[in-house]
Short mmCIF file of C-alpha atoms in Angstrom, two decimals:
data_model
loop_
_atom_site.label_atom_id
_atom_site.label_comp_id
_atom_site.label_asym_id
_atom_site.label_seq_id
_atom_site.Cartn_x
_atom_site.Cartn_y
_atom_site.Cartn_z
CA MET A 167 11.58 -2.66 -9.69
CA THR A 168 8.85 -1.47 -7.32
CA TYR A 169 9.08 2.21 -6.41
CA SER A 170 7.69 4.06 -3.39
CA ASP A 171 4.69 6.37 -3.53
CA GLY A 172 6.60 9.62 -3.99
CA THR A 173 8.56 8.26 -6.93
CA ARG A 174 5.45 6.73 -8.47
CA SER A 175 3.58 10.04 -8.20
CA VAL A 176 6.36 12.01 -9.87
CA HIS A 177 6.77 9.61 -12.80
CA ALA A 178 3.20 8.34 -13.30
CA GLY A 179 2.06 8.53 -16.90
CA LEU A 180 5.13 10.27 -18.27
CA PRO A 181 6.30 9.33 -21.76
CA ALA A 182 9.73 7.82 -22.37
CA PRO A 183 12.43 10.52 -22.45
CA VAL A 184 13.06 12.03 -25.87
CA VAL A 185 15.95 14.44 -26.42
CA GLY A 186 14.63 17.96 -26.80
CA GLU A 187 11.12 17.16 -25.56
CA PRO A 188 9.55 18.22 -22.21
CA PHE A 189 9.10 15.79 -19.32
CA LEU A 190 5.30 16.20 -19.49
CA PRO A 191 4.06 17.30 -22.94
CA GLY A 192 1.85 20.36 -22.95
CA PRO A 193 -1.91 20.14 -23.43
CA VAL A 194 -3.19 19.37 -26.92
CA PHE A 195 -5.91 21.89 -27.76
CA ALA A 196 -7.79 20.12 -30.51
CA ALA A 197 -11.25 18.72 -31.13
CA PRO A 198 -10.87 17.29 -34.66
CA TYR A 199 -7.62 15.94 -36.06
CA HIS A 200 -6.42 15.46 -39.64
CA LEU A 201 -7.85 12.35 -41.28
CA ASP A 202 -6.28 10.32 -44.05
CA PRO A 203 -8.38 11.13 -47.12
CA VAL A 204 -8.63 7.45 -47.97
CA THR A 205 -8.40 5.42 -44.76
CA GLY A 206 -9.88 7.95 -42.32
CA PRO A 207 -8.75 8.41 -38.67
CA GLY A 208 -5.22 7.79 -37.52
CA GLU A 209 -4.34 7.36 -33.86
CA ASN A 210 -6.64 10.29 -33.04
CA GLY A 211 -9.92 10.94 -34.77
CA TYR A 212 -12.04 13.18 -32.53
CA ALA A 213 -11.29 14.49 -29.03
CA ARG A 214 -14.43 13.13 -27.37
CA THR A 215 -13.15 9.61 -28.01
CA GLU A 216 -9.37 10.04 -28.32
CA HIS A 217 -7.21 12.72 -26.78
CA PRO A 218 -3.47 12.41 -26.01
CA THR A 219 -3.49 14.72 -23.00
CA ARG A 220 -6.42 12.91 -21.41
CA GLU A 221 -4.90 9.53 -22.17
CA ALA A 222 -1.63 10.54 -20.48
CA LEU A 223 -3.58 11.49 -17.36
CA GLU A 224 -5.49 8.22 -17.49
CA ALA A 225 -2.21 6.33 -17.72
CA ALA A 226 -0.96 8.11 -14.61
CA ILE A 227 -4.13 7.37 -12.62
CA GLY A 228 -4.14 3.79 -13.85
CA GLU A 229 -0.57 3.26 -12.68
CA LEU A 230 -1.43 4.52 -9.21
CA GLU A 231 -4.76 2.71 -8.84
CA GLY A 232 -3.48 -0.55 -10.33
CA GLY A 233 -5.87 -0.84 -13.26
CA PRO A 234 -6.82 0.99 -16.48
CA ALA A 235 -8.67 4.26 -15.88
CA LEU A 236 -11.07 6.63 -17.61
CA ALA A 237 -11.22 10.35 -16.83
CA PHE A 238 -14.50 12.26 -16.53
CA ALA A 239 -15.48 15.89 -16.23
CA SER A 240 -16.23 15.55 -12.47
CA GLY A 241 -16.44 12.99 -9.72
CA GLN A 242 -20.22 12.94 -9.95
CA ALA A 243 -19.99 12.35 -13.70
CA ALA A 244 -17.74 9.36 -13.03
CA VAL A 245 -20.07 7.84 -10.41
CA THR A 246 -23.20 8.24 -12.50
CA ALA A 247 -21.47 6.91 -15.62
CA MET A 248 -20.33 3.81 -13.75
CA LEU A 249 -23.81 3.16 -12.41
CA LEU A 250 -25.66 3.77 -15.65
CA ALA A 251 -23.19 1.73 -17.68
CA LEU A 252 -23.41 -1.33 -15.43
CA VAL A 253 -26.99 -1.55 -14.16
CA LYS A 254 -30.34 -1.97 -15.91
CA ALA A 255 -34.04 -2.00 -15.09
CA GLY A 256 -34.82 -4.58 -12.43
CA ASP A 257 -31.35 -4.51 -10.86
CA ARG A 258 -30.72 -3.75 -7.20
CA VAL A 259 -27.68 -1.85 -5.95
CA ALA A 260 -26.31 -1.10 -2.49
CA LEU A 261 -25.02 2.42 -1.93
CA PRO A 262 -23.47 4.09 1.13
CA GLY A 263 -26.16 5.63 3.29
CA ASP A 264 -23.66 8.01 4.89
CA GLY A 265 -21.53 8.91 1.87
CA TYR A 266 -21.64 11.76 -0.62
CA PHE A 267 -25.30 12.77 -0.66
CA PRO A 268 -25.69 13.61 -4.42
CA VAL A 269 -25.11 9.90 -5.14
CA ARG A 270 -28.15 9.03 -3.02
CA ALA A 271 -30.12 11.81 -4.70
CA PHE A 272 -29.20 10.36 -8.09
CA ALA A 273 -30.35 6.93 -6.95
CA ARG A 274 -33.68 8.29 -5.68
CA GLY A 275 -34.23 10.12 -8.95
CA ALA A 276 -32.64 8.85 -12.15
CA LEU A 277 -31.97 5.27 -11.05
CA ALA A 278 -35.44 4.83 -9.59
CA ASP A 279 -37.00 6.24 -12.77
CA LEU A 280 -35.09 3.60 -14.74
CA GLY A 281 -36.40 0.79 -12.54
CA VAL A 282 -33.23 0.28 -10.47
CA SER A 283 -33.85 -0.15 -6.74
CA THR A 284 -31.41 0.93 -4.06
CA VAL A 285 -30.46 -0.36 -0.63
CA LEU A 286 -28.70 2.19 1.59
CA VAL A 287 -26.02 0.71 3.85
CA PRO A 288 -23.99 2.40 6.62
CA THR A 289 -20.27 2.36 5.88
CA ALA A 290 -19.52 0.84 9.28
CA GLY A 291 -22.29 -1.75 8.85
CA PRO A 292 -24.21 -3.82 9.60
CA TYR A 293 -24.34 -5.05 6.03
CA PRO A 294 -27.30 -6.90 4.51
CA ASP A 295 -27.17 -10.15 2.59
CA PHE A 296 -25.85 -9.20 -0.85
CA THR A 297 -27.80 -11.93 -2.62
CA GLY A 298 -29.69 -10.52 -5.59
CA LEU A 299 -27.62 -7.34 -5.83
CA ARG A 300 -25.97 -6.33 -9.08
CA LEU A 301 -23.48 -3.90 -7.52
CA VAL A 302 -22.30 -2.90 -4.05
CA MET A 303 -20.69 0.52 -3.73
CA LEU A 304 -18.59 1.66 -0.77
CA GLU A 305 -17.19 5.05 0.10
CA THR A 306 -14.29 4.58 2.49
CA PRO A 307 -13.41 6.65 4.41
CA ALA A 308 -16.98 7.92 4.17
CA ASN A 309 -17.64 11.58 3.44
CA PRO A 310 -18.30 13.31 5.78
CA GLY A 311 -18.47 10.96 8.79
CA LEU A 312 -15.12 9.18 8.13
CA ASP A 313 -16.26 5.64 8.89
CA VAL A 314 -14.08 2.99 7.21
CA ALA A 315 -15.21 -0.25 5.55
CA ASP A 316 -13.22 -3.46 5.23
CA ILE A 317 -12.79 -3.59 1.45
CA GLN A 318 -11.41 -7.11 1.19
CA ALA A 319 -14.09 -8.66 3.40
CA LEU A 320 -16.87 -6.90 1.52
CA ALA A 321 -15.37 -7.79 -1.86
CA ASP A 322 -15.40 -11.43 -0.83
CA ALA A 323 -19.02 -11.16 0.34
CA ALA A 324 -20.15 -9.34 -2.80
CA HIS A 325 -18.45 -11.80 -5.15
CA ALA A 326 -19.89 -14.76 -3.25
CA ALA A 327 -23.33 -13.29 -3.91
CA GLY A 328 -22.57 -12.63 -7.60
CA ALA A 329 -22.32 -8.85 -7.21
CA LEU A 330 -19.68 -6.35 -8.30
CA LEU A 331 -17.89 -4.23 -5.70
CA ALA A 332 -17.08 -0.57 -6.45
CA VAL A 333 -15.17 1.68 -4.06
CA ASP A 334 -15.20 5.48 -3.96
CA ASN A 335 -11.55 6.25 -3.25
CA THR A 336 -11.85 10.05 -3.18
CA ALA A 337 -10.85 10.68 0.43
CA ALA A 338 -8.08 8.09 0.61
CA THR A 339 -6.56 8.56 -2.88
CA PRO A 340 -4.56 5.70 -4.45
CA LEU A 341 -1.67 6.58 -2.15
CA GLY A 342 -3.87 5.92 0.87
CA GLN A 343 -5.31 2.62 -0.31
CA THR A 344 -5.64 0.61 -3.51
CA PRO A 345 -9.09 -1.00 -3.56
CA LEU A 346 -8.43 -2.99 -6.75
CA ALA A 347 -5.59 -4.81 -4.99
CA LEU A 348 -7.97 -5.58 -2.11
CA GLY A 349 -10.49 -7.26 -4.40
CA ALA A 350 -12.71 -4.42 -5.62
CA ASP A 351 -13.87 -4.63 -9.24
CA LEU A 352 -14.03 -0.88 -9.78
CA VAL A 353 -12.71 2.32 -8.26
CA VAL A 354 -14.46 5.64 -8.71
CA ALA A 355 -13.26 8.98 -7.37
CA SER A 356 -13.36 12.73 -7.58
CA GLY A 357 -9.95 13.91 -8.74
CA THR A 358 -11.04 17.43 -7.80
CA LYS A 359 -9.99 16.72 -4.23
CA ALA A 360 -6.66 15.43 -2.86
CA LEU A 361 -5.54 13.67 -6.04
CA THR A 362 -4.87 17.04 -7.69
CA GLY A 363 -5.09 19.12 -4.53
CA HIS A 364 -4.99 22.74 -5.68
CA SER A 365 -8.72 23.61 -5.75
CA ASP A 366 -8.49 24.72 -9.37
CA LEU A 367 -10.20 22.04 -11.48
CA LEU A 368 -13.03 19.51 -11.66
CA LEU A 369 -12.18 15.90 -12.45
CA GLY A 370 -13.44 12.36 -11.91
CA TYR A 371 -12.31 8.89 -12.89
CA VAL A 372 -13.26 5.23 -12.98
CA ALA A 373 -10.67 2.44 -12.86
CA ALA A 374 -11.21 -1.32 -13.07
CA ARG A 375 -9.37 -4.62 -12.86
CA ASP A 376 -11.25 -6.10 -15.83
CA PRO A 377 -10.68 -4.18 -19.10
CA GLN A 378 -13.96 -5.55 -20.47
CA LEU A 379 -15.84 -4.10 -17.53
CA LEU A 380 -14.18 -0.73 -18.04
CA ALA A 381 -14.98 -0.94 -21.77
CA ARG A 382 -18.67 -0.74 -20.91
CA VAL A 383 -18.04 2.49 -19.01
CA ALA A 384 -15.91 3.74 -21.91
CA ASP A 385 -18.76 3.10 -24.34
CA TRP A 386 -21.08 5.06 -22.08
CA ARG A 387 -18.65 7.97 -21.93
CA LYS A 388 -18.21 7.92 -25.69
CA LEU A 389 -21.95 8.18 -26.25
CA THR A 390 -22.69 10.72 -23.52
CA GLY A 391 -19.56 12.87 -23.81
CA GLY A 392 -18.72 13.66 -20.19
CA VAL A 393 -14.99 14.14 -20.78
CA PRO A 394 -12.68 16.67 -19.11
CA GLY A 395 -10.99 19.38 -21.17
CA ALA A 396 -7.38 19.30 -22.31
CA PHE A 397 -6.07 21.95 -19.92
CA ASP A 398 -7.77 20.40 -16.89
CA CYS A 399 -6.24 17.03 -17.79
CA TRP A 400 -2.78 18.53 -18.14
CA LEU A 401 -3.14 20.51 -14.92
CA ALA A 402 -4.30 17.40 -13.08
CA HIS A 403 -1.38 15.34 -14.38
CA ARG A 404 1.07 18.07 -13.41
CA SER A 405 -0.47 18.24 -9.90
CA ILE A 406 -0.29 14.49 -9.24
CA ALA A 407 3.51 14.76 -9.08
CA THR A 408 3.32 16.47 -5.66
CA MET A 409 0.56 14.28 -4.21
CA ASP A 410 2.83 12.29 -1.90
CA LEU A 411 4.32 15.45 -0.41
CA ARG A 412 0.94 17.14 -0.03
CA LEU A 413 -0.68 14.13 1.62
CA ALA A 414 2.18 13.73 4.07
CA ARG A 415 1.74 17.26 5.43
CA GLN A 416 -2.06 17.05 5.39
CA SER A 417 -1.99 13.83 7.39
CA GLN A 418 0.54 15.31 9.82
CA ASN A 419 -1.71 18.33 10.33
CA ALA A 420 -4.79 16.14 10.79
CA ALA A 421 -3.06 14.07 13.47
CA ALA A 422 -2.14 17.20 15.41
CA LEU A 423 -5.61 18.70 14.96
CA ALA A 424 -7.40 15.52 16.05
CA GLU A 425 -5.24 15.37 19.18
CA LEU A 426 -6.03 19.02 19.96
CA LEU A 427 -9.77 18.60 19.44
CA ALA A 428 -9.99 15.36 21.41
CA GLY A 429 -8.50 17.16 24.41
CA ARG A 430 -11.03 20.00 24.44
CA SER A 431 -14.24 19.79 26.46
CA ASP A 432 -16.00 22.27 24.15
CA VAL A 433 -15.66 20.01 21.08
CA THR A 434 -17.52 16.71 20.67
CA GLY A 435 -17.73 13.88 18.15
CA VAL A 436 -14.11 14.09 16.97
CA ARG A 437 -13.47 11.63 14.13
CA TRP A 438 -10.19 10.86 12.41
CA PRO A 439 -9.41 7.24 11.49
CA GLY A 440 -5.79 7.72 12.52
CA LEU A 441 -6.69 8.22 16.19
CA PRO A 442 -6.25 4.96 18.15
CA SER A 443 -9.49 5.79 19.96
CA ASP A 444 -11.47 6.22 16.71
CA PRO A 445 -14.00 3.44 15.93
CA SER A 446 -12.50 3.11 12.43
CA TYR A 447 -8.91 2.82 13.60
CA PRO A 448 -8.66 -1.01 13.65
CA VAL A 449 -9.71 -1.36 10.00
CA ALA A 450 -8.02 1.82 8.80
CA SER A 451 -4.66 0.97 10.37
CA ARG A 452 -4.71 -2.42 8.69
CA GLN A 453 -6.08 -1.38 5.31
CA MET A 454 -4.70 2.09 4.64
CA ARG A 455 -1.14 3.16 3.95
CA ARG A 456 -1.90 6.69 5.15
CA ILE A 457 -4.88 8.46 6.68
CA PRO A 458 -6.28 11.50 4.82
CA GLY A 459 -6.15 15.02 6.19
CA ILE A 460 -9.89 15.24 6.92
CA VAL A 461 -11.15 15.58 10.48
CA ALA A 462 -14.80 15.74 11.57
CA PHE A 463 -16.11 17.27 14.80
CA ASP A 464 -19.13 19.02 16.32
CA LEU A 465 -19.18 22.53 17.76
CA GLY A 466 -22.72 22.23 19.05
CA SER A 467 -24.54 24.79 16.90
CA ALA A 468 -24.55 26.48 13.54
CA GLU A 469 -23.92 29.80 15.26
CA ARG A 470 -20.73 28.60 16.90
CA VAL A 471 -19.45 27.15 13.62
CA ALA A 472 -19.98 30.57 12.04
CA ARG A 473 -18.08 32.29 14.87
CA PHE A 474 -15.26 29.76 14.58
CA LEU A 475 -14.87 30.29 10.83
CA GLN A 476 -15.02 34.06 11.21
CA ALA A 477 -12.31 33.99 13.88
CA ALA A 478 -9.96 31.67 11.98
CA ARG A 479 -7.28 33.30 9.85
CA LEU A 480 -5.89 30.23 8.08
CA VAL A 481 -9.12 28.26 7.60
CA PHE A 482 -11.16 29.10 4.50
CA ALA A 483 -14.90 28.45 4.58
CA ALA A 484 -15.38 26.29 1.48
CA THR A 485 -17.23 23.14 0.49
CA SER A 486 -14.50 20.83 -0.70
CA PHE A 487 -11.54 18.98 0.76
CA GLY A 488 -8.07 17.72 -0.04
CA GLY A 489 -6.57 21.01 -1.17
CA VAL A 490 -3.34 22.74 -0.17
CA HIS A 491 -5.34 25.38 1.72
CA THR A 492 -7.09 24.40 4.94
CA THR A 493 -10.87 24.56 4.55
CA ALA A 494 -13.92 23.77 6.64
CA ASP A 495 -17.66 23.67 6.12
CA ARG A 496 -20.82 22.97 8.08
CA ARG A 497 -22.24 20.00 6.22
CA ALA A 498 -25.89 20.39 7.25
CA GLN A 499 -26.20 23.50 5.07
CA PHE A 500 -25.39 21.41 1.98
CA GLY A 501 -27.87 18.59 2.53
CA ASP A 502 -25.91 16.04 4.57
CA ASP A 503 -27.84 14.37 7.39
CA THR A 504 -25.60 15.78 10.09
CA ALA A 505 -26.07 17.77 13.29
CA PRO A 506 -26.27 21.58 12.92
CA GLY A 507 -22.81 22.04 14.45
CA PHE A 508 -21.04 19.25 12.53
CA VAL A 509 -17.86 20.44 10.79
CA ARG A 510 -15.88 18.74 8.04
CA PHE A 511 -12.36 20.10 8.35
CA SER A 512 -9.81 19.56 5.58
CA CYS A 513 -6.21 20.18 6.59
CA GLY A 514 -4.02 21.92 4.06
CA ILE A 515 -0.24 22.04 3.90
CA GLU A 516 0.32 25.01 6.19
CA ASP A 517 2.98 24.61 8.89
CA THR A 518 1.50 22.45 11.61
CA ALA A 519 2.30 24.80 14.48
CA ASP A 520 0.71 27.76 12.70
CA LEU A 521 -2.46 25.84 11.88
CA ILE A 522 -2.88 24.46 15.39
CA ALA A 523 -2.35 27.89 16.93
CA ASP A 524 -4.93 29.42 14.60
CA VAL A 525 -7.54 26.73 15.27
CA THR A 526 -6.96 27.06 19.01
CA GLN A 527 -7.53 30.81 19.03
CA ALA A 528 -10.58 30.47 16.76
CA LEU A 529 -12.14 27.86 19.02
CA ASP A 530 -11.47 30.01 22.08
CA ALA A 531 -12.96 33.08 20.36
CA SER A 532 -16.08 31.18 19.26
CA ARG A 533 -17.18 30.09 22.74
#
């Protein structure tokens, strides 16, 4: 039987019911495990390579993404592990030119030092000929500009050229879109954001359709050790159960916020892929099951952004997104190539009317 997203989120990765046992077993705090004096390791040998709490989380993520998954200590650890496990000197990769900027910084530094060349591509295109590329990576919706790429079309183009396609699914989450089902070879994401949604842990993951492809990433993780801790894994798994409910309210709040902002003459550059007027709407409405709670807009200057954040009562100034608390940040101060007044706004799960009223008064006060 095929279940809906809310049911899948609640039950993802849970063990079969056992009388007297909890629904979700508690975290296993162990690094070494007992060995058989003669035959050596049993099911678990050492926590860097085997850990039941981490494996339960990976099972949950894998169920939602549609392919086996590996957890990492952060989203950036997952991205860099995927790249370093799958490319070698002389390879060329295409990366999003308007996505998460530390990925581009990693490409300019570590990848270039290893002899891997990079082509930067806008999420909305135009796209180059993929011939000669080892891997094409998308981030859709892009962070922070919220452009959306057609995953299936680009998977077809990449495969025709002999390249792999990887998709950063951080903003959308597996409840927003499932790139593996659309033809992507790999999914990479920061679980720090909306997947877990409580702003209390760091997490990343890689998932793949081909177990042999993921095995290469697993070997890399085994040798480099970038695994998350037991409590973070348990906390993440616990948090996934409410993802469907959290995303529903965040998307509802984003729709109301985007409508408010689009109607104000003192706000420009409003982007939310759920708006029918948004350039990404045609692809997003076809490809995505739900639109994330992130809205982008421009207040014209860094000074006005500061006044807006100081006036807001329900909007925390913080550099992340996808959490239950509404947050906003001015991306230029963190290295993104954005205008001084560009704001990335992440809707939380506050009551919609309260949030809209607070943003309205803060915008009025900041003028």
